[in-house]
CSV table of N, CA and C in Angstrom, one decimal:
chain,number,residue,atom,x,y,z
A,184,MET,N,-4.8,4.7,11.9
A,184,MET,CA,-5.7,4.1,11.0
A,184,MET,C,-7.0,4.9,11.1
A,185,ASN,N,-7.4,5.3,9.9
A,185,ASN,CA,-8.6,6.1,9.9
A,185,ASN,C,-9.5,5.7,8.7
A,186,PHE,N,-10.7,5.3,9.1
A,186,PHE,CA,-11.8,5.0,8.1
A,186,PHE,C,-12.5,6.4,7.8
A,187,LEU,N,-12.5,6.7,6.5
A,187,LEU,CA,-13.0,8.1,6.2
A,187,LEU,C,-14.3,8.0,5.4
A,188,ASP,N,-14.5,7.0,4.5
A,188,ASP,CA,-15.6,7.0,3.6
A,188,ASP,C,-15.8,5.6,3.1
A,189,PHE,N,-17.0,5.3,2.7
A,189,PHE,CA,-17.3,4.0,2.1
A,189,PHE,C,-16.9,4.0,0.6
A,190,PRO,N,-16.3,2.9,0.1
A,190,PRO,CA,-15.9,2.9,-1.3
A,190,PRO,C,-17.1,2.8,-2.2
A,191,ASP,N,-17.0,3.3,-3.4
A,191,ASP,CA,-18.0,3.2,-4.5
A,191,ASP,C,-17.6,1.9,-5.2
A,192,PRO,N,-18.5,0.9,-5.2
A,192,PRO,CA,-18.1,-0.4,-5.9
A,192,PRO,C,-18.0,-0.3,-7.4
A,193,HIS,N,-18.3,0.8,-8.0
A,193,HIS,CA,-18.3,1.0,-9.5
A,193,HIS,C,-17.1,1.9,-9.9
A,194,SER,N,-16.3,2.3,-9.0
A,194,SER,CA,-15.1,3.2,-9.3
A,194,SER,C,-13.8,2.4,-8.9
A,195,PRO,N,-12.8,2.6,-9.7
A,195,PRO,CA,-11.5,1.9,-9.4
A,195,PRO,C,-10.9,2.4,-8.1
A,196,LEU,N,-10.2,1.5,-7.4
A,196,LEU,CA,-9.5,1.9,-6.1
A,196,LEU,C,-8.0,2.0,-6.4
A,197,THR,N,-7.4,2.9,-5.7
A,197,THR,CA,-6.0,3.1,-5.8
A,197,THR,C,-5.4,3.0,-4.4
A,198,LEU,N,-4.4,2.2,-4.2
A,198,LEU,CA,-3.7,2.1,-2.9
A,198,LEU,C,-2.3,2.8,-3.1
A,199,SER,N,-2.1,3.9,-2.4
A,199,SER,CA,-0.8,4.6,-2.5
A,199,SER,C,0.0,4.3,-1.2
A,200,CYS,N,1.2,3.8,-1.3
A,200,CYS,CA,2.0,3.4,-0.2
A,200,CYS,C,3.4,4.1,-0.2
A,201,ASP,N,4.0,4.3,1.0
A,201,ASP,CA,5.3,4.9,1.1
A,201,ASP,C,6.0,4.4,2.3
A,202,PHE,N,7.3,4.4,2.3
A,202,PHE,CA,8.2,4.0,3.4
A,202,PHE,C,9.3,5.1,3.5
A,203,PRO,N,9.0,6.1,4.4
A,203,PRO,CA,10.1,7.1,4.6
A,203,PRO,C,11.1,6.7,5.7
A,204,LYS,N,11.4,5.5,5.9
A,204,LYS,CA,12.3,4.9,6.8
A,204,LYS,C,11.8,4.8,8.3
A,205,GLN,N,11.2,5.8,8.8
A,205,GLN,CA,10.7,5.8,10.2
A,205,GLN,C,9.3,5.3,10.3
A,206,ALA,N,8.6,5.2,9.2
A,206,ALA,CA,7.2,4.8,9.3
A,206,ALA,C,6.7,4.2,8.0
A,207,ILE,N,5.6,3.5,8.0
A,207,ILE,CA,4.9,3.0,6.9
A,207,ILE,C,3.6,3.8,6.7
A,208,GLY,N,3.3,4.2,5.5
A,208,GLY,CA,2.1,4.9,5.2
A,208,GLY,C,1.4,4.4,4.0
A,209,GLY,N,0.1,4.5,4.0
A,209,GLY,CA,-0.7,4.1,2.9
A,209,GLY,C,-2.1,4.8,2.9
A,210,MET,N,-2.6,5.0,1.7
A,210,MET,CA,-3.9,5.7,1.6
A,210,MET,C,-4.7,5.0,0.5
A,211,LEU,N,-5.9,4.6,0.8
A,211,LEU,CA,-6.8,4.0,-0.2
A,211,LEU,C,-7.7,5.1,-0.7
A,212,LYS,N,-7.8,5.3,-2.0
A,212,LYS,CA,-8.5,6.4,-2.6
A,212,LYS,C,-9.2,6.0,-3.9
A,213,GLN,N,-10.2,6.8,-4.3
A,213,GLN,CA,-11.0,6.7,-5.5
A,213,GLN,C,-11.2,8.0,-6.1
A,214,HIS,N,-11.3,8.1,-7.4
A,214,HIS,CA,-11.8,9.2,-8.1
A,214,HIS,C,-13.3,8.9,-8.5
A,215,VAL,N,-14.2,9.7,-7.9
A,215,VAL,CA,-15.6,9.5,-8.1
A,215,VAL,C,-16.2,10.8,-8.6
A,216,ASP,N,-16.8,10.8,-9.7
A,216,ASP,CA,-17.4,12.1,-10.3
A,216,ASP,C,-16.4,13.2,-10.3
A,217,ASP,N,-15.2,12.9,-10.7
A,217,ASP,CA,-14.1,13.9,-10.8
A,217,ASP,C,-13.6,14.5,-9.5
A,218,LYS,N,-13.9,13.8,-8.4
A,218,LYS,CA,-13.5,14.2,-7.1
A,218,LYS,C,-12.7,13.1,-6.4
A,219,LEU,N,-11.7,13.5,-5.7
A,219,LEU,CA,-10.9,12.5,-5.0
A,219,LEU,C,-11.6,12.2,-3.7
A,220,LYS,N,-11.7,10.9,-3.5
A,220,LYS,CA,-12.4,10.4,-2.3
A,220,LYS,C,-11.4,9.5,-1.5
A,221,ILE,N,-11.1,9.9,-0.3
A,221,ILE,CA,-10.2,9.1,0.5
A,221,ILE,C,-11.1,8.1,1.3
A,222,ILE,N,-10.8,6.8,1.2
A,222,ILE,CA,-11.5,5.8,1.8
A,222,ILE,C,-10.9,5.5,3.2
A,223,TYR,N,-9.6,5.3,3.2
A,223,TYR,CA,-8.9,4.8,4.4
A,223,TYR,C,-7.5,5.3,4.4
A,224,ASP,N,-6.9,5.6,5.5
A,224,ASP,CA,-5.5,5.9,5.6
A,224,ASP,C,-4.9,5.1,6.7
A,225,HIS,N,-3.6,4.7,6.6
A,225,HIS,CA,-3.0,3.9,7.6
A,225,HIS,C,-1.5,4.4,7.7
A,226,SER,N,-1.1,4.5,8.9
A,226,SER,CA,0.3,4.8,9.2
A,226,SER,C,0.7,4.1,10.5
A,227,GLN,N,2.0,3.7,10.5
A,227,GLN,CA,2.5,3.0,11.7
A,227,GLN,C,4.0,3.2,11.7
A,228,LYS,N,4.5,3.4,12.9
A,228,LYS,CA,5.9,3.6,13.1
A,228,LYS,C,6.7,2.3,12.9
A,229,CYS,N,7.8,2.4,12.2
A,229,CYS,CA,8.6,1.2,12.0
A,229,CYS,C,9.4,0.8,13.2
A,230,THR,N,9.7,-0.5,13.3
A,230,THR,CA,10.6,-1.0,14.4
A,230,THR,C,12.0,-0.6,14.1
A,231,PRO,N,12.9,-0.6,15.0
A,231,PRO,CA,14.3,-0.3,14.7
A,231,PRO,C,14.9,-1.2,13.7
A,232,SER,N,14.5,-2.5,13.6
A,232,SER,CA,15.0,-3.4,12.6
A,232,SER,C,14.4,-3.1,11.2
A,233,GLN,N,13.2,-2.7,11.2
A,233,GLN,CA,12.5,-2.3,9.9
A,233,GLN,C,13.2,-1.0,9.3
A,234,GLN,N,13.6,-0.1,10.2
A,234,GLN,CA,14.3,1.1,9.8
A,234,GLN,C,15.6,0.8,9.1
A,235,LYS,N,16.1,-0.3,9.2
A,235,LYS,CA,17.4,-0.7,8.6
A,235,LYS,C,17.2,-1.4,7.2
A,236,TYR,N,15.9,-1.6,6.8
A,236,TYR,CA,15.6,-2.2,5.6
A,236,TYR,C,16.2,-1.4,4.4
A,237,TYR,N,16.5,-2.1,3.3
A,237,TYR,CA,16.8,-1.4,2.1
A,237,TYR,C,15.5,-0.8,1.6
A,238,LEU,N,15.7,0.3,0.8
A,238,LEU,CA,14.5,1.0,0.4
A,238,LEU,C,13.4,0.1,-0.3
A,239,TYR,N,13.9,-0.8,-1.2
A,239,TYR,CA,12.9,-1.6,-1.9
A,239,TYR,C,12.2,-2.6,-0.9
A,240,GLU,N,12.9,-3.0,0.1
A,240,GLU,CA,12.3,-3.9,1.1
A,240,GLU,C,11.3,-3.1,1.9
A,241,GLY,N,11.6,-1.9,2.3
A,241,GLY,CA,10.7,-1.1,3.0
A,241,GLY,C,9.4,-0.7,2.3
A,242,GLU,N,9.6,-0.4,1.0
A,242,GLU,CA,8.5,-0.1,0.1
A,242,GLU,C,7.6,-1.3,0.0
A,243,ALA,N,8.2,-2.5,-0.2
A,243,ALA,CA,7.4,-3.7,-0.3
A,243,ALA,C,6.7,-4.0,1.0
A,244,LEU,N,7.3,-3.7,2.1
A,244,LEU,CA,6.7,-3.9,3.4
A,244,LEU,C,5.5,-3.0,3.6
A,245,ALA,N,5.6,-1.8,3.1
A,245,ALA,CA,4.5,-0.8,3.2
A,245,ALA,C,3.3,-1.3,2.4
A,246,ILE,N,3.6,-1.9,1.2
A,246,ILE,CA,2.5,-2.4,0.4
A,246,ILE,C,1.8,-3.6,1.1
A,247,VAL,N,2.6,-4.5,1.6
A,247,VAL,CA,2.1,-5.7,2.3
A,247,VAL,C,1.3,-5.3,3.5
A,248,GLU,N,1.8,-4.4,4.3
A,248,GLU,CA,1.1,-4.0,5.6
A,248,GLU,C,-0.2,-3.3,5.2
A,249,CYS,N,-0.2,-2.4,4.2
A,249,CYS,CA,-1.4,-1.7,3.9
A,249,CYS,C,-2.5,-2.6,3.3
A,250,VAL,N,-2.0,-3.5,2.5
A,250,VAL,CA,-3.0,-4.5,1.9
A,250,VAL,C,-3.6,-5.3,3.1
A,251,ARG,N,-2.8,-5.7,4.0
A,251,ARG,CA,-3.2,-6.5,5.2
A,251,ARG,C,-4.2,-5.7,6.0
A,252,ARG,N,-3.9,-4.4,6.2
A,252,ARG,CA,-4.8,-3.6,7.0
A,252,ARG,C,-6.1,-3.2,6.3
A,253,MET,N,-6.1,-3.1,5.0
A,253,MET,CA,-7.2,-2.7,4.2
A,253,MET,C,-7.9,-3.8,3.5
A,254,ARG,N,-7.6,-5.0,3.7
A,254,ARG,CA,-8.1,-6.2,2.9
A,254,ARG,C,-9.6,-6.2,2.9
A,255,HIS,N,-10.3,-5.8,3.9
A,255,HIS,CA,-11.7,-5.9,3.9
A,255,HIS,C,-12.3,-4.9,2.8
A,256,PHE,N,-11.6,-3.9,2.4
A,256,PHE,CA,-12.0,-3.0,1.3
A,256,PHE,C,-11.5,-3.5,0.0
A,257,LEU,N,-10.3,-4.1,0.0
A,257,LEU,CA,-9.6,-4.4,-1.2
A,257,LEU,C,-10.0,-5.8,-1.9
A,258,LEU,N,-10.2,-6.8,-1.0
A,258,LEU,CA,-10.3,-8.2,-1.6
A,258,LEU,C,-11.5,-8.4,-2.5
A,259,PRO,N,-12.6,-7.8,-2.3
A,259,PRO,CA,-13.7,-8.1,-3.3
A,259,PRO,C,-13.5,-7.3,-4.6
A,260,LEU,N,-12.6,-6.3,-4.7
A,260,LEU,CA,-12.5,-5.5,-5.8
A,260,LEU,C,-11.1,-5.5,-6.4
A,261,GLU,N,-10.9,-5.1,-7.7
A,261,GLU,CA,-9.6,-4.9,-8.3
A,261,GLU,C,-9.1,-3.5,-7.8
A,262,PHE,N,-7.8,-3.4,-7.7
A,262,PHE,CA,-7.2,-2.1,-7.3
A,262,PHE,C,-5.8,-2.0,-7.9
A,263,THR,N,-5.4,-0.7,-7.9
A,263,THR,CA,-4.1,-0.4,-8.4
A,263,THR,C,-3.2,0.0,-7.2
A,264,THR,N,-1.9,-0.3,-7.3
A,264,THR,CA,-1.0,0.1,-6.2
A,264,THR,C,-0.1,1.1,-6.8
A,265,GLU,N,0.1,2.2,-6.0
A,265,GLU,CA,1.1,3.3,-6.4
A,265,GLU,C,2.2,3.3,-5.4
A,266,THR,N,3.4,3.4,-5.9
A,266,THR,CA,4.6,3.6,-5.0
A,266,THR,C,5.5,4.6,-5.7
A,267,ASP,N,6.4,5.2,-5.0
A,267,ASP,CA,7.3,6.2,-5.6
A,267,ASP,C,8.7,5.5,-5.8
A,268,HIS,N,8.7,4.2,-5.7
A,268,HIS,CA,10.0,3.4,-5.8
A,268,HIS,C,9.9,2.6,-7.1
A,269,TYR,N,10.6,3.0,-8.1
A,269,TYR,CA,10.5,2.4,-9.4
A,269,TYR,C,10.9,0.9,-9.5
A,270,PRO,N,12.0,0.4,-8.7
A,270,PRO,CA,12.3,-1.0,-8.8
A,270,PRO,C,11.2,-2.0,-8.4
A,271,LEU,N,10.2,-1.5,-7.7
A,271,LEU,CA,9.1,-2.4,-7.4
A,271,LEU,C,8.1,-2.6,-8.5
A,272,VAL,N,8.3,-1.9,-9.6
A,272,VAL,CA,7.3,-2.1,-10.7
A,272,VAL,C,7.3,-3.5,-11.2
A,273,ASP,N,8.4,-4.2,-11.3
A,273,ASP,CA,8.5,-5.6,-11.7
A,273,ASP,C,8.7,-6.5,-10.6
A,274,PHE,N,8.4,-6.1,-9.4
A,274,PHE,CA,8.7,-7.0,-8.2
A,274,PHE,C,8.0,-8.3,-8.3
A,275,HIS,N,6.8,-8.3,-8.8
A,275,HIS,CA,6.0,-9.6,-8.9
A,275,HIS,C,6.6,-10.6,-9.9
A,276,LYS,N,7.5,-10.1,-10.7
A,276,LYS,CA,8.1,-11.0,-11.7
A,276,LYS,C,9.4,-11.7,-11.2
A,277,LYS,N,9.9,-11.2,-10.1
A,277,LYS,CA,11.2,-11.7,-9.6
A,277,LYS,C,11.1,-13.2,-9.1
A,278,LYS,N,12.1,-14.0,-9.3
A,278,LYS,CA,12.1,-15.3,-8.8
A,278,LYS,C,12.5,-15.3,-7.3
A,279,VAL,N,11.8,-16.2,-6.6
A,279,VAL,CA,12.1,-16.4,-5.1
A,279,VAL,C,13.3,-17.4,-5.0
A,280,GLN,N,14.3,-17.0,-4.3
A,280,GLN,CA,15.4,-17.9,-4.0
A,280,GLN,C,15.1,-18.7,-2.8
A,281,LYS,N,15.3,-20.0,-2.9
A,281,LYS,CA,15.0,-20.9,-1.8
A,281,LYS,C,16.2,-21.0,-0.9
A,282,MET,N,15.9,-20.9,0.4
A,282,MET,CA,16.9,-21.1,1.4
A,282,MET,C,17.1,-22.5,1.8
A,283,HIS,N,18.3,-23.0,1.9
A,283,HIS,CA,18.5,-24.4,2.3
A,283,HIS,C,19.0,-24.5,3.7
């Protein structure tokens, strides 16, 4: 976890996340005055059980963990999430199945 710079409250934030099976990674960034500004980056090793996740579950885990770790920067502002896993594009529209 590395704090690198303070966010500009007038520029949009982007959270980029990835799950390459062995780890979770994320970077909070902004484009300010045509320059890329890195606000915070996070990485953590996955547990053996997390390494067995399906790709879409791992990518979702990466988003959740990065939002949790960076919430003090994210919560007061709107932000965009980037992932390289296309099935997560409509993830927020999926119905939750109830377990009985």
